[in-house]
Coordinates of C-alpha atoms and ligand atoms in Angstrom, one line a residue:
X53 CA 2.7 -5.8 6.6
X54 CA 3.6 -4.8 3.1
X55 CA 3.6 -1.6 1.3
X56 CA 3.8 -0.8 -2.4
X57 CA 4.6 2.8 -1.5
X58 CA 7.5 4.1 -3.6
X59 CA 7.4 7.8 -3.0
X60 CA 10.8 9.2 -1.9
X61 CA 10.8 13.0 -1.6
X62 CA 14.6 13.2 -1.0
X63 CA 17.1 11.0 -2.8
X64 CA 20.9 11.2 -3.1
X65 CA 21.6 10.5 -6.8
X66 CA 24.7 11.2 -9.0
X67 CA 26.4 13.4 -6.4
X68 CA 23.2 15.6 -6.1
X69 CA 20.0 15.6 -4.1
X70 CA 16.8 15.0 -6.0
X71 CA 13.7 16.5 -4.5
X72 CA 10.2 15.9 -5.6
X73 CA 8.8 19.4 -6.1
X74 CA 5.9 19.4 -3.6
X75 CA 4.7 22.8 -4.7
X76 CA 3.6 21.3 -8.1
X77 CA 1.8 18.2 -7.0
X78 CA -0.7 16.7 -7.7
X79 CA -0.9 18.2 -11.2
X80 CA 2.7 18.0 -12.1
X81 CA 5.4 15.5 -10.9
X82 CA 8.7 17.2 -11.2
X83 CA 12.1 16.5 -9.6
X84 CA 14.5 19.3 -8.7
X85 CA 18.2 18.6 -8.5
X86 CA 20.1 20.4 -5.8
X87 CA 23.9 20.6 -5.6
X88 CA 24.5 23.7 -3.5
X89 CA 23.6 24.4 0.1
X90 CA 22.1 27.8 -0.9
X91 CA 19.7 26.0 -3.2
X92 CA 18.8 23.5 -0.5
X93 CA 18.0 26.4 1.9
X94 CA 15.8 27.9 -0.8
X95 CA 14.0 24.6 -1.4
X96 CA 13.2 24.3 2.3
X97 CA 12.1 27.9 2.6
X98 CA 9.8 27.7 -0.5
X99 CA 8.5 24.2 0.6
X100 CA 9.7 22.3 -2.4
X101 CA 10.6 19.9 0.4
X102 CA 8.4 20.1 3.5
X103 CA 7.3 18.1 6.5
X104 CA 9.4 18.0 9.6
X105 CA 11.4 14.8 9.1
X106 CA 11.9 15.4 5.4
X107 CA 13.2 18.9 6.2
X108 CA 15.7 17.3 8.6
X109 CA 16.9 14.9 6.0
X110 CA 17.2 17.7 3.4
X111 CA 19.1 19.9 5.8
X112 CA 21.6 17.1 6.6
X113 CA 22.4 16.8 2.9
X114 CA 22.4 20.6 2.7
X115 CA 25.2 20.6 5.3
X116 CA 27.2 18.1 3.3
X117 CA 26.7 20.1 0.1
X118 CA 27.9 23.2 1.9
X119 CA 30.9 21.2 3.3
X120 CA 31.8 20.0 -0.1
X121 CA 32.1 23.5 -1.4
X122 CA 34.4 24.8 1.4
X123 CA 37.7 25.7 -0.2
X124 CA 40.2 25.1 2.6
X125 CA 42.2 22.2 4.0
X126 CA 42.7 24.0 7.3
X127 CA 40.4 22.3 9.9
X128 CA 39.6 25.4 12.0
X129 CA 38.8 27.5 8.9
X130 CA 36.7 24.6 7.6
X131 CA 34.7 24.3 10.8
X132 CA 34.1 28.1 10.9
X133 CA 32.7 28.0 7.4
X134 CA 30.6 25.0 8.2
X135 CA 29.0 27.0 11.0
X136 CA 28.0 29.6 8.4
X137 CA 26.4 26.8 6.3
X138 CA 24.5 25.7 9.5
X139 CA 23.3 29.2 10.1
X140 CA 22.1 29.6 6.5
X141 CA 20.1 26.4 6.8
X142 CA 18.8 27.3 10.3
X143 CA 17.2 30.4 9.0
X144 CA 14.9 28.6 6.6
X145 CA 11.9 27.5 8.8
X146 CA 11.7 28.0 12.5
X147 CA 9.1 25.6 13.8
X148 CA 10.1 22.0 12.8
X149 CA 12.8 21.1 15.4
X150 CA 14.0 18.2 13.1
X151 CA 15.8 20.9 11.1
X152 CA 17.9 22.0 14.1
X153 CA 18.3 18.5 15.3
X154 CA 19.8 17.3 11.9
X155 CA 22.1 20.4 11.7
X156 CA 23.4 19.8 15.2
X157 CA 24.0 16.1 14.5
X158 CA 26.0 17.1 11.4
X159 CA 28.0 19.6 13.3
X160 CA 28.7 17.1 16.1
X161 CA 30.1 14.7 13.4
X162 CA 32.3 17.4 12.1
X163 CA 33.7 18.4 15.5
X164 CA 34.2 14.9 16.6
X165 CA 36.1 13.8 13.5
X166 CA 39.8 13.8 14.4
X167 CA 41.3 14.0 11.0
X168 CA 41.7 15.9 7.8
X169 CA 39.1 18.1 6.2
X170 CA 38.6 15.3 3.6
X171 CA 37.9 12.9 6.4
X172 CA 35.4 15.3 8.0
X173 CA 33.6 15.7 4.6
X174 CA 33.5 11.9 4.3
X175 CA 32.0 11.5 7.8
X176 CA 29.5 14.3 7.1
X177 CA 28.2 12.4 4.0
X178 CA 28.0 9.2 6.1
X179 CA 25.9 11.0 8.8
X180 CA 23.6 12.5 6.2
X181 CA 22.9 9.1 4.8
X182 CA 22.4 7.7 8.3
X183 CA 19.8 10.4 9.1
X184 CA 18.1 9.6 5.8
X185 CA 18.0 5.8 6.2
X186 CA 17.1 5.9 9.9
X187 CA 14.1 8.1 9.2
X188 CA 12.6 5.4 6.9
X189 CA 13.1 2.7 9.6
X190 CA 11.7 5.1 12.3
X191 CA 8.6 5.7 10.3
X192 CA 7.9 2.0 9.8
X193 CA 8.3 1.5 13.6
X194 CA 5.9 4.4 14.3
X195 CA 3.4 2.7 11.9
X196 CA 3.6 -0.6 13.8
X197 CA 3.4 1.1 17.2
X198 CA 0.5 3.2 16.1
X199 CA -1.4 0.2 14.8
X200 CA -1.1 -1.4 18.2
X201 CA -2.8 1.5 20.0
X202 CA -5.6 2.3 17.6
X203 CA -9.2 1.8 19.0
X204 CA -10.1 -1.9 18.9
X205 CA -13.6 -1.1 17.6
X206 CA -14.9 -1.0 15.0
X207 CA -12.9 -3.6 13.1
X208 CA -12.3 -1.2 10.2
X209 CA -11.7 2.4 11.3
X210 CA -12.3 5.7 9.6
X211 CA -9.4 7.9 10.5
X212 CA -9.2 11.7 10.1
X213 CA -5.9 13.4 9.4
X214 CA -4.6 16.9 8.9
X215 CA -1.9 18.3 6.6
X216 CA 0.5 15.8 5.0
X217 CA 2.5 13.4 7.1
X218 CA 3.1 10.7 4.6
X219 CA 6.0 9.6 2.5
X220 CA 6.3 13.1 1.1
X221 CA 6.9 14.6 4.6
X222 CA 9.5 12.0 5.7
X223 CA 12.2 9.9 4.1
X224 CA 9.3 7.6 3.0
X225 CA 6.3 5.9 4.6
X226 CA 5.3 8.7 6.9
X227 CA 4.4 9.3 10.5
X228 CA 0.6 9.9 11.1
X229 CA 0.0 8.7 7.5
X230 CA 2.4 5.9 8.2
X231 CA 0.1 4.7 11.0
X232 CA -2.8 5.0 8.6
X233 CA -0.8 3.0 6.0
X234 CA -0.1 0.3 8.6
X235 CA -3.8 0.2 9.5
X236 CA -4.6 -0.2 5.8
X237 CA -2.1 -3.1 5.3
X238 CA -3.1 -4.6 8.6
X239 CA -6.8 -4.7 7.5
X240 CA -7.9 -2.1 10.1
X241 CA -8.7 0.8 7.9
X242 CA -12.0 1.6 6.2
X243 CA -11.2 5.1 5.0
X244 CA -9.2 8.2 5.5
X245 CA -10.8 11.6 5.9
X246 CA -8.2 14.2 4.8
X247 CA -8.6 17.8 5.9
X248 CA -7.8 20.0 2.9
X249 CA -5.5 22.0 5.3
X250 CA -5.8 25.7 4.4
X251 CA -3.9 27.7 3.3
X252 CA -1.3 25.6 1.6
X253 CA -3.7 22.6 1.0
X254 CA -1.2 19.9 1.9
X255 CA -4.2 17.6 2.7
X256 CA -5.9 18.1 -0.7
X257 CA -2.8 18.2 -2.8
X258 CA -0.4 15.8 -1.1
X259 CA -2.3 13.4 1.3
X260 CA -5.1 12.8 -1.2
X261 CA -2.4 12.2 -3.9
X262 CA -0.5 9.7 -1.8
X263 CA -3.7 7.8 -0.8
X264 CA -4.8 7.7 -4.5
X265 CA -1.3 6.4 -5.5
X266 CA -1.6 3.6 -3.1
X267 CA -5.3 2.7 -3.4
X268 CA -6.2 3.8 0.1
X269 CA -9.9 5.0 0.2
X270 CA -9.8 8.8 0.9
X271 CA -12.5 11.4 1.4
X272 CA -11.4 15.0 1.1
X273 CA -13.2 17.6 3.4
X274 CA -12.5 21.2 4.1
X275 CA -11.1 21.9 7.5
X276 CA -14.3 23.4 8.8
X277 CA -16.2 20.2 8.1
X278 CA -14.3 18.1 10.6
X279 CA -16.5 19.0 13.6
X280 CA -19.6 18.2 11.6
X281 CA -18.2 14.8 10.5
X282 CA -17.3 13.9 14.1
X283 CA -20.8 15.0 15.3
X284 CA -22.3 12.7 12.7
X285 CA -20.2 9.8 14.1
X286 CA -18.2 9.4 10.9
X287 CA -14.8 9.5 12.5
X288 CA -13.3 6.8 14.8
X289 CA -9.9 8.4 15.5
X290 CA -7.8 11.4 14.5
X291 CA -4.1 11.1 13.9
X292 CA -1.8 14.0 13.1
X293 CA 1.9 14.6 12.9
X294 CA 4.1 17.1 14.7
X295 CA 6.7 19.8 14.0
X296 CA 7.9 20.2 17.6
X297 CA 6.7 18.5 20.8
X298 CA 7.6 20.2 24.1
X299 CA 8.7 18.1 27.1
X300 CA 5.2 18.2 28.6
X301 CA 3.6 16.9 25.4
X302 CA 2.3 20.2 24.0
X303 CA 2.5 19.8 20.3
X304 CA 3.1 22.3 17.5
X305 CA 1.7 21.1 14.1
X306 CA 0.1 22.5 11.0
X307 CA -2.4 25.4 11.7
X308 CA -5.8 23.9 12.3
X309 CA -4.5 21.0 14.4
X310 CA -5.5 22.6 17.7
X311 CA -9.1 23.2 16.7
X312 CA -9.3 19.6 15.5
X313 CA -8.1 18.4 18.9
X314 CA -10.7 20.6 20.6
X315 CA -13.5 19.2 18.5
X316 CA -12.2 15.6 18.9
X317 CA -12.3 16.0 22.7
X318 CA -15.9 17.4 22.4
X319 CA -16.9 14.3 20.5
X320 CA -14.9 11.7 22.4
X321 CA -12.8 10.9 19.3
X322 CA -9.3 9.7 20.3
X323 CA -6.7 12.2 19.1
X324 CA -3.2 10.8 18.4
X325 CA 0.1 12.5 17.5
X326 CA 2.6 10.4 15.6
X327 CA 6.2 11.6 15.4
X328 CA 9.8 10.5 15.7
X329 CA 11.9 11.2 18.9
X330 CA 13.8 13.8 16.8
X331 CA 10.6 15.9 16.9
X332 CA 10.6 16.1 20.7
X333 CA 12.3 19.1 22.1
X334 CA 13.1 18.2 25.7
X335 CA 14.7 21.6 26.1
X336 CA 11.3 23.3 26.1
X337 CA 9.2 22.6 29.2
X338 CA 5.9 23.4 27.4
X339 CA 4.5 24.7 24.1
X340 CA 4.5 28.4 25.0
X341 CA 8.0 29.0 23.7
X342 CA 7.7 27.0 20.5
X343 CA 8.5 29.5 17.6
X344 CA 5.6 29.7 15.3
X345 CA 6.4 30.5 11.6
X346 CA 4.4 33.2 10.0
X347 CA 4.3 33.0 6.2
X348 CA 3.6 35.5 3.5
X349 CA -0.1 36.7 3.4
X350 CA -0.4 35.8 -0.3
X351 CA -1.0 32.2 1.0
X352 CA -4.3 33.4 2.4
X353 CA -5.4 36.2 0.1
X354 CA -4.8 34.3 -3.1
X355 CA -6.1 31.0 -4.4
X356 CA -4.1 30.0 -7.4
X357 CA -3.8 33.2 -9.5
X358 CA -7.0 34.7 -8.0
X359 CA -7.1 37.3 -5.2
X360 CA -10.0 36.4 -3.0
X361 CA -10.5 39.5 -0.9
X362 CA -10.7 43.3 -1.3
X363 CA -7.7 45.6 -0.8
X364 CA -7.4 47.3 2.5
X365 CA -7.6 44.3 4.8
X366 CA -4.9 43.1 7.1
X367 CA -3.6 39.5 7.3
X368 CA -2.3 37.1 9.9
X369 CA -0.8 33.8 8.6
X370 CA 0.6 31.6 11.3
X371 CA 1.7 28.3 9.7
X372 CA 1.4 26.2 12.9
X373 CA -0.5 26.1 16.2
X374 CA 0.1 24.4 19.5
X375 CA -2.2 21.7 20.8
X376 CA -2.3 21.4 24.6
X377 CA -1.1 18.1 25.9
X378 CA -4.3 17.4 27.7
X379 CA -6.1 17.1 24.4
X380 CA -3.8 14.4 23.1
X381 CA -4.7 10.7 23.8
X382 CA -1.2 9.4 23.1
X383 CA 2.0 10.3 21.3
X384 CA 3.2 7.5 19.0
X385 CA 6.9 7.3 18.5
X386 CA 9.4 4.7 17.1
X387 CA 10.0 3.6 20.7
X388 CA 6.4 3.1 21.6
X389 CA 3.2 5.1 22.3
X390 CA 2.9 7.0 25.6
X391 CA 0.6 9.5 27.2
X392 CA 1.8 13.1 26.6
X393 CA 2.8 13.4 30.3
X394 CA 5.0 10.4 30.1
X395 CA 7.3 11.5 27.3
X396 CA 10.4 11.5 29.5
X397 CA 10.1 7.7 29.9
X398 CA 11.1 7.6 26.2
X399 CA 14.5 9.2 27.0
X400 CA 15.7 5.9 28.5
X401 CA 14.6 4.1 25.3
X402 CA 16.7 6.3 23.0
Ligands
MRU578 O1 4.4 23.4 6.5 P1 4.6 22.0 6.4 O2 3.9 21.4 5.2 O3 6.1 21.6 6.4 O4 4.0 21.4 7.7 C1 3.9 20.0 7.8 C2 3.3 19.5 9.1 O5 2.7 20.3 9.8 C3 3.3 18.1 9.4 O6 2.2 17.7 10.1 C4 4.5 17.8 10.3 O7 5.7 18.4 9.8 C5 4.8 16.4 10.4 S1 5.3 15.6 8.9 C6 5.6 14.0 9.2

């Protein structure tokens, strides 16, 4: 399998982090340079960088940037200030567990380093780079494992996806879009149907852009067209990513995923979730307690510069929903694909 994909949303370069500004794509390609943890927190909050695994990688570098600026050589004072950096980053986005996972892993590195503050800093940098490079390898493994469980017929599949789960949402390559990429390079893909993904339009702006960059045939539909497309027999499988998967397989992902899973069930379309193990929150027994981010209502009352509704209405803007495990055919991870009820079997493979 080969890929010409060269999109890296997060890069460490000249002692700074370079982020592709995902709020400007597809019309403008701009790179933002980040050298302070406060700026990284803001970049995560404003979705310059987004997508659960990419948020984890960005947060790991954010921890290092914060550690770099701590002005003490006393270990205890340093660790106390590092906890404040962690808290700042934790307050950016609540749903993607990769954020919290990456911050915990960075803190663990700090506490487990027996040495000077300078040595702790060096190990923090090493861990951030590990989190970054591991994610790329993880995505490629998810792609290969996903390819193995796709429906065997027809030879070339038409796959529907939601939001953006590609290179832009990870260290590179992608999760659900990574499986789609693997299907493309494995000769198993006819076409991608990309939901536009209201209100932030990650499907229209980012997934469609990635597919066009790579020559993958893509058809853009609005979210409300997915049921109709399935009823017409246009879709062979649906694959989405995840922001947090509870121990029983209930899956939080971009708003609209749940309704997609319901209509997929209705039309016997297999519905796959692709995500790294770092997205599974084994501490939560089910999806009821997954925190769901609510974002500013301007995301729904405005399209571009235009306000689309009258004054006097109220708004509700949850950014994620939770899909019940029973609606999911399989969860595809870097350690293999399992039924949602069998997630715990992956623990032994970690
Ligand atoms: O709000 P976003 O754009 O960060 O939401 C992204 C998603 O919901 C993705 O599907 C999920 O993070 C998986 S990305 C590989």
